[in-house]
Short mmCIF file of C-alpha atoms and ligand atoms in Angstrom, two decimals:
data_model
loop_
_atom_site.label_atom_id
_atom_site.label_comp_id
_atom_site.label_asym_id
_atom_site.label_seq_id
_atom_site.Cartn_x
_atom_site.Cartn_y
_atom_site.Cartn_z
CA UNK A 1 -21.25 35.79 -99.47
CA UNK A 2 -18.98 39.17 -98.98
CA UNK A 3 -21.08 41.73 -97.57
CA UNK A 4 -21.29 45.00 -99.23
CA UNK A 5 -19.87 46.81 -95.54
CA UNK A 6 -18.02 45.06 -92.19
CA UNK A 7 -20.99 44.89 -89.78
CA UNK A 8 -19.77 45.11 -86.56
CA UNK A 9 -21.76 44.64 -83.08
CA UNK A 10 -20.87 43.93 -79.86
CA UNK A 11 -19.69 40.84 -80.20
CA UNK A 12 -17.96 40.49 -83.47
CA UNK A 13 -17.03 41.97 -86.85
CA UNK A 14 -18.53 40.09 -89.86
CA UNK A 15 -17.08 41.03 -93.29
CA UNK A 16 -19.31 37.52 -94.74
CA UNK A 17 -22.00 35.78 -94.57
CA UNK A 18 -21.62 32.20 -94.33
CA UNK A 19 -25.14 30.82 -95.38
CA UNK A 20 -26.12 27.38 -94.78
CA UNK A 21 -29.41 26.30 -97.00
CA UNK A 22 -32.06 23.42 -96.94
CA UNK A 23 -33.43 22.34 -100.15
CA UNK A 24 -36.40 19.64 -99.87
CA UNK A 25 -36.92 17.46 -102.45
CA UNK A 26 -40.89 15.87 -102.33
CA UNK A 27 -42.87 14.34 -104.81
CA UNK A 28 -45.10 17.01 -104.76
CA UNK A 29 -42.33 19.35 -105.01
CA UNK A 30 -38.79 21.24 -104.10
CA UNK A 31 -38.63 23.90 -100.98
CA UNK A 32 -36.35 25.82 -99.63
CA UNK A 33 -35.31 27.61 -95.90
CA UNK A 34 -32.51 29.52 -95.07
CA UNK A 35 -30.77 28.94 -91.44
CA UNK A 36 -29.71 31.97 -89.93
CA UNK A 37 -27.35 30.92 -88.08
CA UNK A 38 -24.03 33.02 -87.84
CA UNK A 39 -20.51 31.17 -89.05
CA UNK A 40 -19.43 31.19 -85.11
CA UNK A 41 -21.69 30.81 -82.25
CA UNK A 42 -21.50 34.24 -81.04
CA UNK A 43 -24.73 35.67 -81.31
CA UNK A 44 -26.57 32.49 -79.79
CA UNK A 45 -25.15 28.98 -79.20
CA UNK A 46 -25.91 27.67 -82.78
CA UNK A 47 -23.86 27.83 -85.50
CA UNK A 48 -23.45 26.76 -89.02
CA UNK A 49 -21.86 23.84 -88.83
CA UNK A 50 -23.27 22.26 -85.97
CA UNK A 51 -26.50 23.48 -87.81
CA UNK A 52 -25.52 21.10 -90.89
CA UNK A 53 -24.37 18.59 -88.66
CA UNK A 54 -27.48 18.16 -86.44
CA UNK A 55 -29.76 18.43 -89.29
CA UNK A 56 -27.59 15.76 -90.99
CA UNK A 57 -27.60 13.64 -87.85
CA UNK A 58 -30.78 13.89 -86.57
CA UNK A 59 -33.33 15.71 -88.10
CA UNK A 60 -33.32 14.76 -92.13
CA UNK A 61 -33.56 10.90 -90.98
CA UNK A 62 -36.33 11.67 -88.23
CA UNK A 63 -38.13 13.92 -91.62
CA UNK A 64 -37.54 11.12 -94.03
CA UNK A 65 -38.92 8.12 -91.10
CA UNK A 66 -42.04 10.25 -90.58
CA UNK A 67 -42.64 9.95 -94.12
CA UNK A 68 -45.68 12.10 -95.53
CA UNK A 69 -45.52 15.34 -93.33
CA UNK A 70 -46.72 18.63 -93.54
CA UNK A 71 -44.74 21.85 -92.25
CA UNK A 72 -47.65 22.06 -89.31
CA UNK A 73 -45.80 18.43 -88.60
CA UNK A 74 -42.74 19.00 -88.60
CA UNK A 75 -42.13 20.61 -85.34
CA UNK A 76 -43.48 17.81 -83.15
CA UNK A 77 -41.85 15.28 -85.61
CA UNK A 78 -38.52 17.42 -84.32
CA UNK A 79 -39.21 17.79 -80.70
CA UNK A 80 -36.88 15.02 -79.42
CA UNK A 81 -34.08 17.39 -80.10
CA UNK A 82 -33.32 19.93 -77.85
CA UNK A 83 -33.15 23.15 -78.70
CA UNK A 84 -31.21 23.64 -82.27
CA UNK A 85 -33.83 26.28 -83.12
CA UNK A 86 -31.92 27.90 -85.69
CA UNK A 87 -31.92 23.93 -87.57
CA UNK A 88 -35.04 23.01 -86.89
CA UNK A 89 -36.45 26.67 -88.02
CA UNK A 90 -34.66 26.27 -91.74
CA UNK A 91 -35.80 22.59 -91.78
CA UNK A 92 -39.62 23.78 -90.99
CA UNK A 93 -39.26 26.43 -93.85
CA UNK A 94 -38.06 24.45 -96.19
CA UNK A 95 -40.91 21.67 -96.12
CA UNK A 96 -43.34 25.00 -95.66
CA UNK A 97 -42.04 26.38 -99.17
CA UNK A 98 -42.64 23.00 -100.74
CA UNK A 99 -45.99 22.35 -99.19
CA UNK A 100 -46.86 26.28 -100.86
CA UNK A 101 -45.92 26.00 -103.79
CA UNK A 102 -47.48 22.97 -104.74
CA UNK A 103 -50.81 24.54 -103.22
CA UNK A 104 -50.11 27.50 -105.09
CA UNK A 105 -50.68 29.71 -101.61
CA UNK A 106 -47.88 32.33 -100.64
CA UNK A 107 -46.26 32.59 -97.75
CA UNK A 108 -48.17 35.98 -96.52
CA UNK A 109 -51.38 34.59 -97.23
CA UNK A 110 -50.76 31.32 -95.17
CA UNK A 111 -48.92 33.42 -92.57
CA UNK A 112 -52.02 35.91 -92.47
CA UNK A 113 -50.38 38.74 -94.19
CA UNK A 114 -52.78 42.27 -93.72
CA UNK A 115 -50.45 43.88 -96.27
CA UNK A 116 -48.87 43.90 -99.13
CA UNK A 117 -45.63 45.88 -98.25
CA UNK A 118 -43.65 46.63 -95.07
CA UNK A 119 -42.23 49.42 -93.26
CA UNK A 120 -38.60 48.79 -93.33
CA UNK A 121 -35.91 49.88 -90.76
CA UNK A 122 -31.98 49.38 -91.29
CA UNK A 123 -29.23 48.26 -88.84
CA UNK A 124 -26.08 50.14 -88.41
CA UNK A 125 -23.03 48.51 -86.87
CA UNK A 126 -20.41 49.81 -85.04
CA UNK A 127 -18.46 52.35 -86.92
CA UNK A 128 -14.72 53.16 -86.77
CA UNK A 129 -15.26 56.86 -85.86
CA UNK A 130 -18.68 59.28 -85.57
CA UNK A 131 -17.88 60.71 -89.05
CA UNK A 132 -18.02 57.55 -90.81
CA UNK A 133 -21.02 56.64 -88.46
CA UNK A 134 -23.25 59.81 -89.62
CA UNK A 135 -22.36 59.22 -93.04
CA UNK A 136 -23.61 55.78 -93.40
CA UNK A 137 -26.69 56.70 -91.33
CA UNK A 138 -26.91 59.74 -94.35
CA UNK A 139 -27.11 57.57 -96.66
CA UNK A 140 -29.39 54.65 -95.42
CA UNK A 141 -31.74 58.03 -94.51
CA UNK A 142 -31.25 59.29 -98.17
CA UNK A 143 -32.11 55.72 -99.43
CA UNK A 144 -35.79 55.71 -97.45
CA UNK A 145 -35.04 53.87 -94.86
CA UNK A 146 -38.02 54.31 -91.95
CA UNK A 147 -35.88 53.62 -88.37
CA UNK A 148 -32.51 53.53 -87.90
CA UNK A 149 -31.19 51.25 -85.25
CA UNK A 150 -27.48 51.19 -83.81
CA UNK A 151 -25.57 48.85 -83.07
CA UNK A 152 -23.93 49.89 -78.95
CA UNK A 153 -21.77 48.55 -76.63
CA UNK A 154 -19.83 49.79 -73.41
CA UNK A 155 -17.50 53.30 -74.93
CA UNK A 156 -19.90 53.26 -77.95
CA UNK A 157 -23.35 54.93 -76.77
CA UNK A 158 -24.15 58.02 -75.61
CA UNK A 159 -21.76 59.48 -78.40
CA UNK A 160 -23.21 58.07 -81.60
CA UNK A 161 -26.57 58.09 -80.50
CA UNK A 162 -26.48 61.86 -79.66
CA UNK A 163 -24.99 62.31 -82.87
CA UNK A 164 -27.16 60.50 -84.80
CA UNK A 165 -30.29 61.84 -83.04
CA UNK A 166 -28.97 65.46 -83.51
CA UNK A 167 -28.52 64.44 -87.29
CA UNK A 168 -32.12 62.74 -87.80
CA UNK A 169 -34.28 65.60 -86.00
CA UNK A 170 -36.40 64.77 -83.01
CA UNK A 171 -38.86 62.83 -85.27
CA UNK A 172 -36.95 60.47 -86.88
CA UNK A 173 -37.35 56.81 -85.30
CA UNK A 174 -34.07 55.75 -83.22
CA UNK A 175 -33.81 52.85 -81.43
CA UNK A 176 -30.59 50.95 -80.19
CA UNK A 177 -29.31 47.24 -79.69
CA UNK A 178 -26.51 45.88 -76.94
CA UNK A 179 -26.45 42.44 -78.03
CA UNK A 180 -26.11 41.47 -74.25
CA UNK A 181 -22.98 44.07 -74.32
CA UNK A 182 -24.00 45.65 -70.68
CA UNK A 183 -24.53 44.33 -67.12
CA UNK A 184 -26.71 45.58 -64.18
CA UNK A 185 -24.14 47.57 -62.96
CA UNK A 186 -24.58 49.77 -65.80
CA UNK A 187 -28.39 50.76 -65.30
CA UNK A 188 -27.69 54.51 -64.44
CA UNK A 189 -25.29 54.69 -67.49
CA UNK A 190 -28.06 53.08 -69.95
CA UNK A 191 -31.03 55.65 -68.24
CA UNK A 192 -28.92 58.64 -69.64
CA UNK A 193 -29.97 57.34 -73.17
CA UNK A 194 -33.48 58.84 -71.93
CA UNK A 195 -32.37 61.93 -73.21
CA UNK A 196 -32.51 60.87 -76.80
CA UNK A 197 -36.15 60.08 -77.57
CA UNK A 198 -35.50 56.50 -78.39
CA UNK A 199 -38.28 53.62 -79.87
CA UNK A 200 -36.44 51.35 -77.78
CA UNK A 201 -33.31 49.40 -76.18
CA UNK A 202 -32.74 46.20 -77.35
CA UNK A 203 -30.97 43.34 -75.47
CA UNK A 204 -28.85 45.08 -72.68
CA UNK A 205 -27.88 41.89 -70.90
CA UNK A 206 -27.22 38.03 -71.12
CA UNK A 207 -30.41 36.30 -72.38
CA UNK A 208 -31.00 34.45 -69.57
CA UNK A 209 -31.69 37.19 -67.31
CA UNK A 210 -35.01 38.15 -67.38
CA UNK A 211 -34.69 39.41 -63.59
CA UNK A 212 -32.01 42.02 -65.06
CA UNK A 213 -34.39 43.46 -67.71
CA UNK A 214 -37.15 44.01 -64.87
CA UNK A 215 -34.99 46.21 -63.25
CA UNK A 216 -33.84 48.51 -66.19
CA UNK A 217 -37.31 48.64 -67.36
CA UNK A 218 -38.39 50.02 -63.78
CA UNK A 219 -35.36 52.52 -64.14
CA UNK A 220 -35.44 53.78 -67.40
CA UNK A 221 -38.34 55.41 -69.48
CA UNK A 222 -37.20 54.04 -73.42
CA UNK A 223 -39.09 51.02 -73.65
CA UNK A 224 -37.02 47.65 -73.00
CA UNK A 225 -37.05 45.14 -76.27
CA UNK A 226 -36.05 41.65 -75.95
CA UNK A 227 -34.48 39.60 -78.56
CA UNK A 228 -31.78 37.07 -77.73
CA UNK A 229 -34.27 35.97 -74.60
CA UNK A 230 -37.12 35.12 -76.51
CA UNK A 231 -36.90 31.52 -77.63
CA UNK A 232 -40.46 30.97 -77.95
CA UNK A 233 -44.00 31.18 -77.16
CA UNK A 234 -43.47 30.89 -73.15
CA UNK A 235 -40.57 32.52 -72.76
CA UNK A 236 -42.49 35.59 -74.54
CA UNK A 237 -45.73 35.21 -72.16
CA UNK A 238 -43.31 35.27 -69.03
CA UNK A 239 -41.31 38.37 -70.12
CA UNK A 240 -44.80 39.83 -70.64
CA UNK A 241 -46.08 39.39 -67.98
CA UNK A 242 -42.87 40.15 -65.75
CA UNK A 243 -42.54 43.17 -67.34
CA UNK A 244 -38.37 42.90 -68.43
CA UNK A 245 -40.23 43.85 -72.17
CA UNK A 246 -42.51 46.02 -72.97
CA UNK A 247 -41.73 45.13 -77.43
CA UNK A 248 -40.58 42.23 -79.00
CA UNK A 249 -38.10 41.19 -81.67
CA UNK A 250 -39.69 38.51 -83.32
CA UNK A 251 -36.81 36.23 -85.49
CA UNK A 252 -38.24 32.93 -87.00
CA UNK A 253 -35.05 31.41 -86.80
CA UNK A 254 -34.53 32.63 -83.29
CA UNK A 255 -37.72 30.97 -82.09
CA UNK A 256 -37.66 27.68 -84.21
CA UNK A 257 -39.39 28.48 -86.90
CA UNK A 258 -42.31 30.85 -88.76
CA UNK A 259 -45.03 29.08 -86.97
CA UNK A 260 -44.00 29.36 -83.40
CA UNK A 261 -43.06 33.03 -84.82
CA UNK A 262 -46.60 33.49 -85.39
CA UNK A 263 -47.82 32.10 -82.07
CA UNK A 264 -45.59 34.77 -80.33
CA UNK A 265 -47.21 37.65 -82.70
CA UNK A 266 -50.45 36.06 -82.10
CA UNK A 267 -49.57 36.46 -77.62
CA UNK A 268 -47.97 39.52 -77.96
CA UNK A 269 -51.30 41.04 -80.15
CA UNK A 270 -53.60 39.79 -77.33
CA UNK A 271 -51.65 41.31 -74.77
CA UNK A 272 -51.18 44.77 -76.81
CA UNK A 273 -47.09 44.36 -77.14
CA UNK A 274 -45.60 45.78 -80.71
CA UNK A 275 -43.72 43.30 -82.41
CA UNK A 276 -41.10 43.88 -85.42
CA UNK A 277 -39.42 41.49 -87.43
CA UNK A 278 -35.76 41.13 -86.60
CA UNK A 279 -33.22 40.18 -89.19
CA UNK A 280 -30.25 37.87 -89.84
CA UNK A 281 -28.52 39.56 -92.80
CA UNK A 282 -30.31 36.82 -94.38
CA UNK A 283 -30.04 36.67 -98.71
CA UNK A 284 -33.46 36.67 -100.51
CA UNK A 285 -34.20 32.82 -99.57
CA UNK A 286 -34.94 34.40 -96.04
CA UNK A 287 -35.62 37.68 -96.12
CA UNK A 288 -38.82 36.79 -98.35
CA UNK A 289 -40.29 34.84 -95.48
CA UNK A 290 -39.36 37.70 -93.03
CA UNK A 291 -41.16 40.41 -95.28
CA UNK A 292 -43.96 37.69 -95.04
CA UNK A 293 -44.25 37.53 -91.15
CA UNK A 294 -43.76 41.24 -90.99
CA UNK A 295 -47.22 41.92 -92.80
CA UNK A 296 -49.18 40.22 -89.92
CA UNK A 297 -51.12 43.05 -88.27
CA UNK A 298 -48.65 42.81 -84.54
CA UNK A 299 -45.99 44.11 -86.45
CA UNK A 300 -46.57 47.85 -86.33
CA UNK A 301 -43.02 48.65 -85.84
CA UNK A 302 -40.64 48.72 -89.24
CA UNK A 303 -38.43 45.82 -89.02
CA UNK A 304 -34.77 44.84 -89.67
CA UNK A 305 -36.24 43.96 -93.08
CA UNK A 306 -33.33 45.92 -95.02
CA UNK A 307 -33.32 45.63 -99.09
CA UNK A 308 -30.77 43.09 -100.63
CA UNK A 309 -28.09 45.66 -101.32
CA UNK A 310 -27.66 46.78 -97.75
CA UNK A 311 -26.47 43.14 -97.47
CA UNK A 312 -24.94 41.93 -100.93
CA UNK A 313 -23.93 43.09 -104.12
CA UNK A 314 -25.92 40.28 -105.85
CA UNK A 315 -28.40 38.22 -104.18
CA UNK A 316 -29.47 34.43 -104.18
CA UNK A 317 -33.24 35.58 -105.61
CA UNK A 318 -34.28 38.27 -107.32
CA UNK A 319 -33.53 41.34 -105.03
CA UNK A 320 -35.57 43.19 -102.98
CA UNK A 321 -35.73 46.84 -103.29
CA UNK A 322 -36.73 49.52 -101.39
CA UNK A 323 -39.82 51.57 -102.57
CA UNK A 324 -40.59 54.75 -100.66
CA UNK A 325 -39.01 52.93 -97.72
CA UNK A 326 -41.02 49.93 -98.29
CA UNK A 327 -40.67 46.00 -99.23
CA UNK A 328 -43.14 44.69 -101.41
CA UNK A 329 -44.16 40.91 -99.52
CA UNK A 330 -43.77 38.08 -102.78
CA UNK A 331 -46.98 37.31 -104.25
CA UNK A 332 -46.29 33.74 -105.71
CA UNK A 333 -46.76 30.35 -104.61
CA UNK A 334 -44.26 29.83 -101.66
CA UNK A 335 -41.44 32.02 -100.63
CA UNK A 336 -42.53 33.59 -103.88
CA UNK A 337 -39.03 34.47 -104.88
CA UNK A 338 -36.76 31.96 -107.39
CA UNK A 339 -33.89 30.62 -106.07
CA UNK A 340 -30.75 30.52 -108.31
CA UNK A 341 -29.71 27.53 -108.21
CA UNK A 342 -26.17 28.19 -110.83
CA UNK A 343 -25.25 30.90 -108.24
CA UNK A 344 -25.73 28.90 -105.41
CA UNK A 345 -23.70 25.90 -106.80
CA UNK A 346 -21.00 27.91 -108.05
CA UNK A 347 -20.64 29.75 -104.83
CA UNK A 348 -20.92 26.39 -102.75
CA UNK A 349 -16.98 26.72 -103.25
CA UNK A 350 -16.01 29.45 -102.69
CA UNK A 351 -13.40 30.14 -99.62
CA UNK A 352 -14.63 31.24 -96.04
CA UNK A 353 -14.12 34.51 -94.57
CA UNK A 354 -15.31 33.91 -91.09
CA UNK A 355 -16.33 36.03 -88.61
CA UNK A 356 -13.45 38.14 -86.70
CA UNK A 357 -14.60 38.52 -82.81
CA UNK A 358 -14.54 41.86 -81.08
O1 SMG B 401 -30.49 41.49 -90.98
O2 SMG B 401 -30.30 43.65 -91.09
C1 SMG B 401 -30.08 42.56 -90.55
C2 SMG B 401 -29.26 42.57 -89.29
C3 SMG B 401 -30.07 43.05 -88.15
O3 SMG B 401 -28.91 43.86 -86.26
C4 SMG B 401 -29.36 42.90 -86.83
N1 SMG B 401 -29.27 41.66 -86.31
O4 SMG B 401 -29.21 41.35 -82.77
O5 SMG B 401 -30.73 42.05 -84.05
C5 SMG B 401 -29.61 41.60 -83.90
C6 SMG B 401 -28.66 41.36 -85.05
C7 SMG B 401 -28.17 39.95 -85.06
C8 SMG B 401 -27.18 39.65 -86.13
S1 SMG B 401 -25.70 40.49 -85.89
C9 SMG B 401 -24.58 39.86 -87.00
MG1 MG B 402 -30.84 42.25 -81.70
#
């Protein structure tokens, strides 16, 4: 699917989105998930293709062999795989929105939704220059967007976010997001973004290094936010309790699914950590399960939940659109939202445009 802008990060420039789906077919019922997975394995080691394949290969037969399960199932039916969160996450989804809609219960109120919309945020890639930067940033603000986050590397920080800040007013909600773009050796750099009244940083370094975090979070005042790191429930506790984050990202797809997602909410509201809901440029198949999550009470940040044309000119569901800076979570059975099925079969076709690396 062509995306309305190039989003560039720190690792990449992505003019498409490549989207793999999982469509369940059960007696009581059809589901569907979305895998967020990117085309090339550049955010995190997945990927769509060895998505497909390891679903193909391992986890539809060990699904179909278990025979009558329920999406609370399906992780431990799954477990004999390593990792392949991304998979096993669009898998889980998919047998959730099945299970739903044959119960007639929505997604938010299984998922223990406390609203009925969500603040929503916007993410802003790497631009070509600072004009075209503030002028995007103009118009997500025009458009009622709630938080802008951007998108910074190494010789793109200080500069747009100065700018940007100076454009928004003191007020506004700023944060920023390194996709692992930085090392330790650039903590002193990173603690002159203290000057610009930021939510948070998001990421700095590799997502193994936990130890690395600790010591920018000692060294800086903007509060440290993990994303690529967390890969579940543990992982979450430890950074915690370590101190490396002080907020967390929470992406279903990241973790291995919307029920792990909710355990981590669930730690993270014990232990008094904010959590948003991250986002995957995902179409409306996943992006109504995101708005979902984000009304659980944890999330009290607004998330990458961005409306459908920030993404796409036409969506696989009916699209979501911003009200007063809000999403409205689906109310029906499910997802809530209908996929369209002719769209998705005619675009099953259609040529890749993959993902050009930085
Ligand atoms: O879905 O609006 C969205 C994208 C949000 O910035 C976003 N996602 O690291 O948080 C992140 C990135 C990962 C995807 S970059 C292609
Ligand atoms: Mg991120």
């Amino acid at each position: 699917m062509p995306l309305v802008r190039p989003f560039e990060t720190s690792f990449g420039r992505q003019t498409a989105r490549e989207v793999l789906l999982v469509r369940v077919i059960t007696d009581a019922g059809d589901g569907w998930g979305e895998c967020v997975a990117m085309a090339d394995p550049v955010y995190s080691s997945e990927y769509v293709e060895g998505c497909a394949d390891v679903i193909r290969s391992y986890l539809a037969p060990a699904l179909l062999e278990a025979g009558t399960v329920r999406a609370a199932d399906v992780a431990s039916v799954l477990d004999f795989v390593i990792g392949h969160r991304m998979a096993k996450a669009a898998v889980e989804t998919a047998v959730l929105d099945a299970q739903l809609r044959a119960s007639g219960t929505s997604f938010g109120e299984y998922f223990g939704a406390v609203r009925p919309e969500v603040d929503c945020g916007v993410s802003v890639g790497i631009a070509p220059d600072l004009d075209s930067l503030l002028a995007e940033v103009a118009g997500y603000v025009e458009e009622g967007y709630r938080r802008i986050k951007l998108k910074i590397k190494p010789g793109w920080d200080l500069l747009p976010v100065a700018a940007v800040r100076a454009l928004l007013g003191p007020e506004a909600l700023l944060q920023v997001d390194a996709n692992t773009a930085y090392t330790i050796a650039d903590i002193d750099h990173l603690r002159e973004l203290d000057a610009f009244g930021l939510l948070l940083i998001e990421q700095p370094f590799v997502e193994e290094d936990i130890a690395a975090h600790v010591r920018l979070a000692r060294a800086i005042d903007t509060p440290v936010c993990l994303d690529e790191s967390i890969t579940g429930t543990r992982v979450a506790i430890d950074a915690i309790e370590r101190d490396a984050t002080s907020i967390i990202n929470i992406k279903a797809g990241r973790v291995g699914g919307y029920l792990e997602a909710i355990r981590i909410h669930d730690a993270c509201l014990e232990r008094d950590v904010p959590v948003w809901c991250g986002g995957m440029l995902e179409t409306g198949i996943g992006r109504a399960a995101n708005v979902a999550l984000a009304a659980l009470p944890g999330f009290t940040l607004p998330g990458d939940t961005s409306a459908s044309n920030r993404y796409f000119a036409e969506d696989l569901t009916e699209s979501f659109v911003l009200v007063d800076g809000r999403l409205a979570v689906p109310a029906g059975p499910g997802s809530g939202v209908t996929v369209r099925t002719e769209l998705v079969e005619e675009w099953k076709s259609r040529p890749t445009q993959l993902i050009t690396r930085a």
